[in-house]
Amino acid sequence: MSSQEQPRCLLISTQHPNSAIDSSRPERSPGIKMPPTYTTPSGELHLSEKAFNRLCERCDSMFESTALAYKRVKIARDYGRWVDLNTVPFGTLKELLNSASKGDCHYCCSSAARVLRSKSAHLITGRDMKPDEQVHPSLQPVVSQGVFLGVEIELAIDTLTAGGDKALWLSRRICTRRDKSSLEVIDLRLSVVGEDDKLIELTSWERNLLLPRQEEIVHQVGALPNSVNTGIEASLNQAFRWVENCVSNHPSCNKVIHENSQGKYPARFLNVGCRGSRTVKLTETTGMDLQKHRYMTLSHCWGDSVPARLLLDNYASRLKGFALDELPRTFREAIRLTQRLNVQFLWIDSLCIIQDSLDDWQSESAKMRFVYQNTYLNLAAGVSPNSSGGFFFPRRSLSFVPFSLAIQVSHIPPAQSLRDTLILYTRGWVLQEQILPRRTLISGGQELYWECAMMRASECFPDSVPWEISKCGVFTPPPMKLFQRKRLLDAERLEAWASLVSDYCGRKLTKQSDKLVAISGLAEHLSNGWDGVTYLAGLWSYRLRESLLWKCRNVGQSKGRKLTGIAPSWSWASLSAKCKLYLPSALQNVDSLAEVLEAMVSPVTPTHLFGQVLSGGMVRIRGPLLRASCTARGTTLQPEWRCDLGEERDGMWASLPDLELSWDQTESHGSAIIYLAPLQVRLDRSHLLHLEGLVLRPALTYPARKGKFERLGVFNMRQSIYPPNQSWYLSSLDSTFNSTSQFFARRTGGSEEERMNLLRSDPYLNGPLNTKLKHRYSPELEPEQYPDLAKFLDYLEIAAQYNRESDSPDENLGQDEGNGFYIYEPL
């Protein structure tokens, strides 16, 4: 088939999970003809434009027969299981290599590379490979570093005379689905005929997913990428069409924040000049009417170091202008793209913030919300590990599963085609750069992607990426899209923040001291319009008692807690591990055991309430406290926690009911004295009671340590209500267990004035507090119906009484409020 004809099977490269970006691969230059297939110095195989998305006559026929077989399976409605199709001949190894050497067929080139690099190559050469060998020595001329396959592959064929005439067969199997929301799968595998005429597997199954509802999304699929580089004119023109469409047709994407903008604009931009300009100049914004100027921003990975930075020493020279060639590749390509869009200014953090001036860094980092929300277009260098990696890349064809089937006239790329691995989105600082901009052009290793408030698209799906494959790691997760809505309810804001923190904690930060600063723009954005609610070092005053129950999800990652300069121990920001915020459910009712009286943090910069905080932040709580200690439980590794009533009460220790403790750090707590601070009892839909609270230890380094604690983790105790499967008593507990959301709604009646009145009287939305512990749920429930929980509540009162009667009461407990309640302060 001619390379000019429309192929029956359009080929889409899909990234292999272990492949890595190599900035040293060759780039196409005018007047230089690249061979059909070549390798980079790192050994990666690439395909020339001649073969990209093209098939030879044999492969075209093979895929046509596979498409017909697929339709027969669909007609037969053989759903939900693997259906093996006829195994078809695929020529000989020598024919495959000859076709690959010509570089006319995408699939032949891909198959040849997979065969020769596989550990099954010994089936052809007749020689075994060593365990650590990726390529047999006899095949080195084919895949060695720097060898162009189009030149050398024919010489390599002669070295394979022993296996060159061996027949290849292609096995095919299909799994179709009745449910149109599920993905359908077509698998292919190459085998070679052995000496006993049996097929021996040469390559493993090569999986290709077909999108559901093919007939419904055909109109969304444009001309699939048929070039080897994302930076050629065709790709750029698609990016320009996205920008023009968004600017012209998306009103919600064109709103600029002007209110309270005094002092919020960045202090300086890069003036990139007009198209083709080879010089760049640092420009100060003082005196500029920035509401009349557009600017763009660049999101990039710093890597180990950034060779181009704005410093006090080079500030004056940057103002005079400097050559574009002085900048690393990612910066150069971003500047050229800015010029092509006729935008005069570009903001790059390392070139627009004075990197060796703490004052300037604190001042400019406080403007991130305004900088990114007002950018005309954010450029996200998604796969570049540093500033030298670049913004545009060759499509690395032979490192990927290369094809999808064309069913009838529908050319459907596989779901994997959007699975670019974006190293950029593993960085903590970039999360706000991902969410806040109105529109973003994302550079992937295989495609350019587009995201704005109204659309997600790619070069394969230029009009809209189907929902089924939009959750691929390239685009912003749906829960965090809540940030882009105009008006959010209180519960929706908590949901959006919990989703954000869960994502953010899994990202990397070079400096842990940046933990709060790197999301300050998002916190400031969420606080806009959230009247009556205060930001507290990563948490919010709204329903603070429940928010204090966050969990560390990966204790092994936690490298220790430092209070000074990062966050108080009661904030998730004090840890360097993945955390999950407590997200209250509207369907779960809560009985309050404690109330937040006061919460306070002190920002390092008084005018930047969402950035770094000084040490000394505290939450003052009124609630029960119980001293406990650990003893070994027989020969098991599971420790036993006991109520510790003091040294003079050794004979009166009482074993606590089983507790589930979730620690914040990996340090040993086996012989430590801890304090359990129950905060609430939650009644879930399964009629289970959950006692939830904090695990604390005395803050020994604090000068006046009475009632001062540091958080160690959280605890939970589950309690079934007896007799089981009896729901008649649940309605009688309504007066004790309240849904905070419903309670809030009843008190305010939906009125903003009433809402503000309630927040002024109960700023942390504690709800009603019952200070009765013994027989707490009588007469609706007797203690025998919730025995473990009743025992724990009894211990709280008994321990408090023992402490009051002791000659040496425990001074760590704080101010005794009676009945087992104390006033204490986690720091």
CSV table of N, CA and C in Angstrom, one decimal, residues 485-580:
chain,number,residue,atom,x,y,z
A,485,ARG,N,-15.6,26.4,40.1
A,485,ARG,CA,-17.0,26.9,40.1
A,485,ARG,C,-17.1,28.2,40.8
A,486,LYS,N,-18.1,29.0,40.5
A,486,LYS,CA,-18.3,30.3,41.0
A,486,LYS,C,-18.7,30.2,42.5
A,487,ARG,N,-19.7,29.5,42.8
A,487,ARG,CA,-20.3,29.5,44.2
A,487,ARG,C,-20.3,28.1,44.7
A,488,LEU,N,-19.6,27.9,45.8
A,488,LEU,CA,-19.6,26.6,46.4
A,488,LEU,C,-20.3,26.6,47.8
A,489,LEU,N,-21.0,25.5,48.1
A,489,LEU,CA,-21.5,25.4,49.5
A,489,LEU,C,-20.4,25.0,50.4
A,490,ASP,N,-20.6,25.2,51.7
A,490,ASP,CA,-19.6,24.9,52.7
A,490,ASP,C,-19.1,23.5,52.6
A,491,ALA,N,-20.0,22.5,52.5
A,491,ALA,CA,-19.6,21.1,52.4
A,491,ALA,C,-18.8,20.9,51.1
A,492,GLU,N,-19.2,21.5,50.0
A,492,GLU,CA,-18.4,21.3,48.8
A,492,GLU,C,-17.0,21.9,48.9
A,493,ARG,N,-16.8,22.9,49.6
A,493,ARG,CA,-15.5,23.5,49.8
A,493,ARG,C,-14.6,22.5,50.5
A,494,LEU,N,-15.2,21.9,51.6
A,494,LEU,CA,-14.4,20.9,52.3
A,494,LEU,C,-14.1,19.7,51.5
A,495,GLU,N,-15.0,19.3,50.6
A,495,GLU,CA,-14.8,18.1,49.7
A,495,GLU,C,-13.7,18.5,48.7
A,496,ALA,N,-13.7,19.7,48.2
A,496,ALA,CA,-12.7,20.1,47.2
A,496,ALA,C,-11.3,20.1,47.9
A,497,TRP,N,-11.3,20.7,49.1
A,497,TRP,CA,-10.0,20.8,49.8
A,497,TRP,C,-9.4,19.4,50.2
A,498,ALA,N,-10.3,18.5,50.6
A,498,ALA,CA,-9.9,17.1,51.0
A,498,ALA,C,-9.3,16.4,49.7
A,499,SER,N,-9.9,16.6,48.6
A,499,SER,CA,-9.4,16.0,47.4
A,499,SER,C,-8.1,16.6,47.0
A,500,LEU,N,-7.9,17.9,47.2
A,500,LEU,CA,-6.7,18.6,46.8
A,500,LEU,C,-5.6,18.1,47.7
A,501,VAL,N,-5.8,18.0,49.0
A,501,VAL,CA,-4.8,17.6,50.0
A,501,VAL,C,-4.3,16.2,49.7
A,502,SER,N,-5.3,15.3,49.4
A,502,SER,CA,-4.9,13.9,49.1
A,502,SER,C,-4.0,13.8,48.0
A,503,ASP,N,-4.2,14.6,46.9
A,503,ASP,CA,-3.4,14.6,45.7
A,503,ASP,C,-2.0,15.3,46.0
A,504,TYR,N,-2.1,16.4,46.7
A,504,TYR,CA,-0.9,17.2,47.0
A,504,TYR,C,0.1,16.5,47.9
A,505,CYS,N,-0.4,15.7,48.9
A,505,CYS,CA,0.5,15.0,49.8
A,505,CYS,C,1.3,13.9,49.1
A,506,GLY,N,0.8,13.4,48.0
A,506,GLY,CA,1.5,12.4,47.3
A,506,GLY,C,2.5,13.0,46.3
A,507,ARG,N,2.7,14.3,46.2
A,507,ARG,CA,3.6,14.9,45.3
A,507,ARG,C,4.9,15.2,46.0
A,508,LYS,N,5.9,15.6,45.2
A,508,LYS,CA,7.3,15.8,45.8
A,508,LYS,C,7.5,17.2,46.0
A,509,LEU,N,8.2,17.5,47.1
A,509,LEU,CA,8.7,18.9,47.4
A,509,LEU,C,10.2,18.8,47.7
A,510,THR,N,11.0,19.7,47.1
A,510,THR,CA,12.4,19.7,47.4
A,510,THR,C,12.6,20.2,48.8
A,511,LYS,N,11.9,21.2,49.2
A,511,LYS,CA,12.0,21.8,50.6
A,511,LYS,C,10.7,21.6,51.3
A,512,GLN,N,10.7,20.8,52.4
A,512,GLN,CA,9.5,20.6,53.2
A,512,GLN,C,8.9,21.9,53.8
A,513,SER,N,9.8,22.9,53.9
A,513,SER,CA,9.4,24.2,54.5
A,513,SER,C,8.4,24.9,53.5
A,514,ASP,N,8.3,24.4,52.2
A,514,ASP,CA,7.4,25.0,51.3
A,514,ASP,C,6.0,24.4,51.3
A,515,LYS,N,5.8,23.5,52.3
A,515,LYS,CA,4.6,22.7,52.3
A,515,LYS,C,3.3,23.5,52.2
A,516,LEU,N,3.2,24.6,53.0
A,516,LEU,CA,2.1,25.5,53.0
A,516,LEU,C,2.1,26.5,51.8
A,517,VAL,N,3.3,27.0,51.6
A,517,VAL,CA,3.4,28.0,50.5
A,517,VAL,C,3.0,27.5,49.2
A,518,ALA,N,3.4,26.3,48.9
A,518,ALA,CA,3.2,25.7,47.5
A,518,ALA,C,1.7,25.5,47.2
A,519,ILE,N,0.8,25.6,48.2
A,519,ILE,CA,-0.6,25.5,47.9
A,519,ILE,C,-1.3,26.8,48.4
A,520,SER,N,-0.6,27.8,48.7
A,520,SER,CA,-1.2,29.0,49.3
A,520,SER,C,-2.1,29.7,48.3
A,521,GLY,N,-1.8,29.6,47.0
A,521,GLY,CA,-2.7,30.2,46.0
A,521,GLY,C,-4.1,29.5,45.9
A,522,LEU,N,-4.1,28.2,46.1
A,522,LEU,CA,-5.3,27.4,46.1
A,522,LEU,C,-6.1,27.7,47.4
A,523,ALA,N,-5.4,27.8,48.5
A,523,ALA,CA,-6.1,28.1,49.8
A,523,ALA,C,-6.7,29.5,49.7
A,524,GLU,N,-6.0,30.5,49.1
A,524,GLU,CA,-6.5,31.8,49.0
A,524,GLU,C,-7.7,31.8,48.1
A,525,HIS,N,-7.7,31.1,47.0
A,525,HIS,CA,-8.8,31.0,46.1
A,525,HIS,C,-10.0,30.4,46.7
A,526,LEU,N,-9.8,29.3,47.5
A,526,LEU,CA,-11.0,28.7,48.1
A,526,LEU,C,-11.6,29.6,49.2
A,527,SER,N,-10.8,30.4,49.8
A,527,SER,CA,-11.3,31.3,50.9
A,527,SER,C,-12.1,32.4,50.3
A,528,ASN,N,-11.9,32.7,49.1
A,528,ASN,CA,-12.6,33.8,48.5
A,528,ASN,C,-14.2,33.6,48.5
A,529,GLY,N,-14.9,34.4,49.2
A,529,GLY,CA,-16.3,34.2,49.3
A,529,GLY,C,-16.7,33.2,50.4
A,530,TRP,N,-15.8,32.6,51.1
A,530,TRP,CA,-16.1,31.7,52.2
A,530,TRP,C,-16.1,32.5,53.5
A,531,ASP,N,-17.1,33.4,53.7
A,531,ASP,CA,-17.2,34.3,54.8
A,531,ASP,C,-17.4,33.6,56.1
A,532,GLY,N,-16.7,34.1,57.1
A,532,GLY,CA,-16.8,33.5,58.5
A,532,GLY,C,-16.0,32.3,58.7
A,533,VAL,N,-15.1,31.9,57.8
A,533,VAL,CA,-14.3,30.7,57.9
A,533,VAL,C,-12.8,31.2,57.8
A,534,THR,N,-12.0,30.6,58.7
A,534,THR,CA,-10.6,31.0,58.8
A,534,THR,C,-9.7,29.9,58.4
A,535,TYR,N,-8.6,30.2,57.7
A,535,TYR,CA,-7.6,29.2,57.3
A,535,TYR,C,-6.6,29.0,58.4
A,536,LEU,N,-6.3,27.7,58.7
A,536,LEU,CA,-5.4,27.4,59.8
A,536,LEU,C,-4.4,26.4,59.4
A,537,ALA,N,-3.3,26.9,58.7
A,537,ALA,CA,-2.2,26.0,58.4
A,537,ALA,C,-2.6,24.7,57.8
A,538,GLY,N,-3.4,24.8,56.7
A,538,GLY,CA,-3.8,23.6,56.0
A,538,GLY,C,-5.2,23.0,56.4
A,539,LEU,N,-5.8,23.5,57.4
A,539,LEU,CA,-7.1,23.2,57.8
A,539,LEU,C,-8.0,24.4,57.8
A,540,TRP,N,-9.3,24.2,58.0
A,540,TRP,CA,-10.2,25.3,58.0
A,540,TRP,C,-11.0,25.3,59.4
A,541,SER,N,-11.4,26.5,59.8
A,541,SER,CA,-12.2,26.6,61.1
A,541,SER,C,-13.5,25.9,61.0
A,542,TYR,N,-14.1,25.8,59.8
A,542,TYR,CA,-15.4,25.2,59.6
A,542,TYR,C,-15.3,23.7,59.9
A,543,ARG,N,-16.0,23.2,60.9
A,543,ARG,CA,-16.0,21.8,61.3
A,543,ARG,C,-14.6,21.4,61.6
A,544,LEU,N,-13.9,22.2,62.4
A,544,LEU,CA,-12.5,21.9,62.7
A,544,LEU,C,-12.3,20.6,63.5
A,545,ARG,N,-13.2,20.4,64.5
A,545,ARG,CA,-13.0,19.2,65.3
A,545,ARG,C,-12.9,17.9,64.5
A,546,GLU,N,-13.8,17.8,63.5
A,546,GLU,CA,-13.7,16.6,62.6
A,546,GLU,C,-12.5,16.7,61.7
A,547,SER,N,-12.1,17.8,61.3
A,547,SER,CA,-10.9,17.9,60.4
A,547,SER,C,-9.6,17.5,61.1
A,548,LEU,N,-9.6,17.7,62.4
A,548,LEU,CA,-8.4,17.3,63.2
A,548,LEU,C,-8.2,15.8,63.1
A,549,LEU,N,-9.1,15.0,62.6
A,549,LEU,CA,-9.0,13.5,62.6
A,549,LEU,C,-8.4,13.0,61.3
A,550,TRP,N,-7.6,13.8,60.6
A,550,TRP,CA,-7.0,13.4,59.4
A,550,TRP,C,-6.0,12.2,59.7
A,551,LYS,N,-5.7,11.4,58.7
A,551,LYS,CA,-4.8,10.2,58.9
A,551,LYS,C,-3.6,10.3,58.0
A,552,CYS,N,-2.5,9.8,58.5
A,552,CYS,CA,-1.3,9.6,57.7
A,552,CYS,C,-1.5,8.2,56.9
A,553,ARG,N,-1.5,8.3,55.6
A,553,ARG,CA,-1.8,7.1,54.8
A,553,ARG,C,-0.5,6.2,54.5
A,554,ASN,N,0.7,6.8,54.7
A,554,ASN,CA,1.9,6.1,54.4
A,554,ASN,C,2.9,6.5,55.4
A,555,VAL,N,2.9,5.8,56.6
A,555,VAL,CA,3.7,6.1,57.7
A,555,VAL,C,5.2,5.9,57.3
A,556,GLY,N,5.5,5.0,56.4
A,556,GLY,CA,6.8,4.7,56.0
A,556,GLY,C,7.5,5.9,55.3
A,557,GLN,N,6.7,6.8,54.7
A,557,GLN,CA,7.3,7.9,54.0
A,557,GLN,C,7.5,9.1,55.0
A,558,SER,N,6.9,9.0,56.2
A,558,SER,CA,7.1,10.1,57.1
A,558,SER,C,8.5,10.2,57.7
A,559,LYS,N,9.1,11.3,57.5
A,559,LYS,CA,10.5,11.5,57.9
A,559,LYS,C,10.7,12.3,59.2
A,560,GLY,N,9.6,12.3,59.9
A,560,GLY,CA,9.7,13.1,61.2
A,560,GLY,C,9.0,14.4,61.1
A,561,ARG,N,8.6,14.9,62.3
A,561,ARG,CA,7.9,16.1,62.3
A,561,ARG,C,8.7,17.2,62.9
A,562,LYS,N,8.6,18.4,62.2
A,562,LYS,CA,9.3,19.6,62.7
A,562,LYS,C,8.3,20.7,62.8
A,563,LEU,N,8.1,21.1,64.1
A,563,LEU,CA,7.1,22.1,64.3
A,563,LEU,C,7.5,23.5,63.8
A,564,THR,N,8.8,23.8,64.0
A,564,THR,CA,9.3,25.1,63.7
A,564,THR,C,9.3,25.4,62.2
A,565,GLY,N,8.6,26.4,61.7
A,565,GLY,CA,8.6,26.8,60.4
A,565,GLY,C,7.8,26.0,59.4
A,566,ILE,N,7.1,25.0,59.8
A,566,ILE,CA,6.3,24.2,58.8
A,566,ILE,C,4.9,24.3,59.2
A,567,ALA,N,4.5,23.6,60.3
A,567,ALA,CA,3.1,23.6,60.7
A,567,ALA,C,3.0,23.0,62.1
A,568,PRO,N,1.9,23.3,62.8
A,568,PRO,CA,1.7,22.6,64.1
A,568,PRO,C,1.5,21.1,63.9
A,569,SER,N,1.6,20.3,65.0
A,569,SER,CA,1.5,18.9,64.8
A,569,SER,C,0.1,18.4,64.5
A,570,TRP,N,-0.9,19.3,64.8
A,570,TRP,CA,-2.3,18.9,64.5
A,570,TRP,C,-2.6,19.2,63.0
A,571,SER,N,-1.7,19.7,62.2
A,571,SER,CA,-1.9,19.9,60.8
A,571,SER,C,-1.2,18.8,60.0
A,572,TRP,N,-1.9,18.3,59.0
A,572,TRP,CA,-1.2,17.3,58.1
A,572,TRP,C,0.0,17.9,57.4
A,573,ALA,N,0.1,19.2,57.3
A,573,ALA,CA,1.3,19.8,56.7
A,573,ALA,C,2.6,19.6,57.5
A,574,SER,N,2.5,19.2,58.7
A,574,SER,CA,3.7,18.9,59.6
A,574,SER,C,4.4,17.6,59.2
A,575,LEU,N,3.8,16.8,58.3
A,575,LEU,CA,4.3,15.5,57.9
A,575,LEU,C,4.8,15.6,56.5
A,576,SER,N,5.7,14.7,56.1
A,576,SER,CA,6.2,14.6,54.7
A,576,SER,C,5.7,13.3,54.1
A,577,ALA,N,4.5,13.0,54.4
A,577,ALA,CA,3.9,11.7,53.9
A,577,ALA,C,2.5,12.0,53.4
A,578,LYS,N,2.0,11.0,52.7
A,578,LYS,CA,0.6,11.2,52.1
A,578,LYS,C,-0.4,11.1,53.2
A,579,CYS,N,-1.3,12.0,53.2
A,579,CYS,CA,-2.3,12.1,54.3
A,579,CYS,C,-3.7,12.2,53.6
A,580,LYS,N,-4.7,11.8,54.4
A,580,LYS,CA,-6.1,11.8,54.0
A,580,LYS,C,-6.9,12.6,55.0
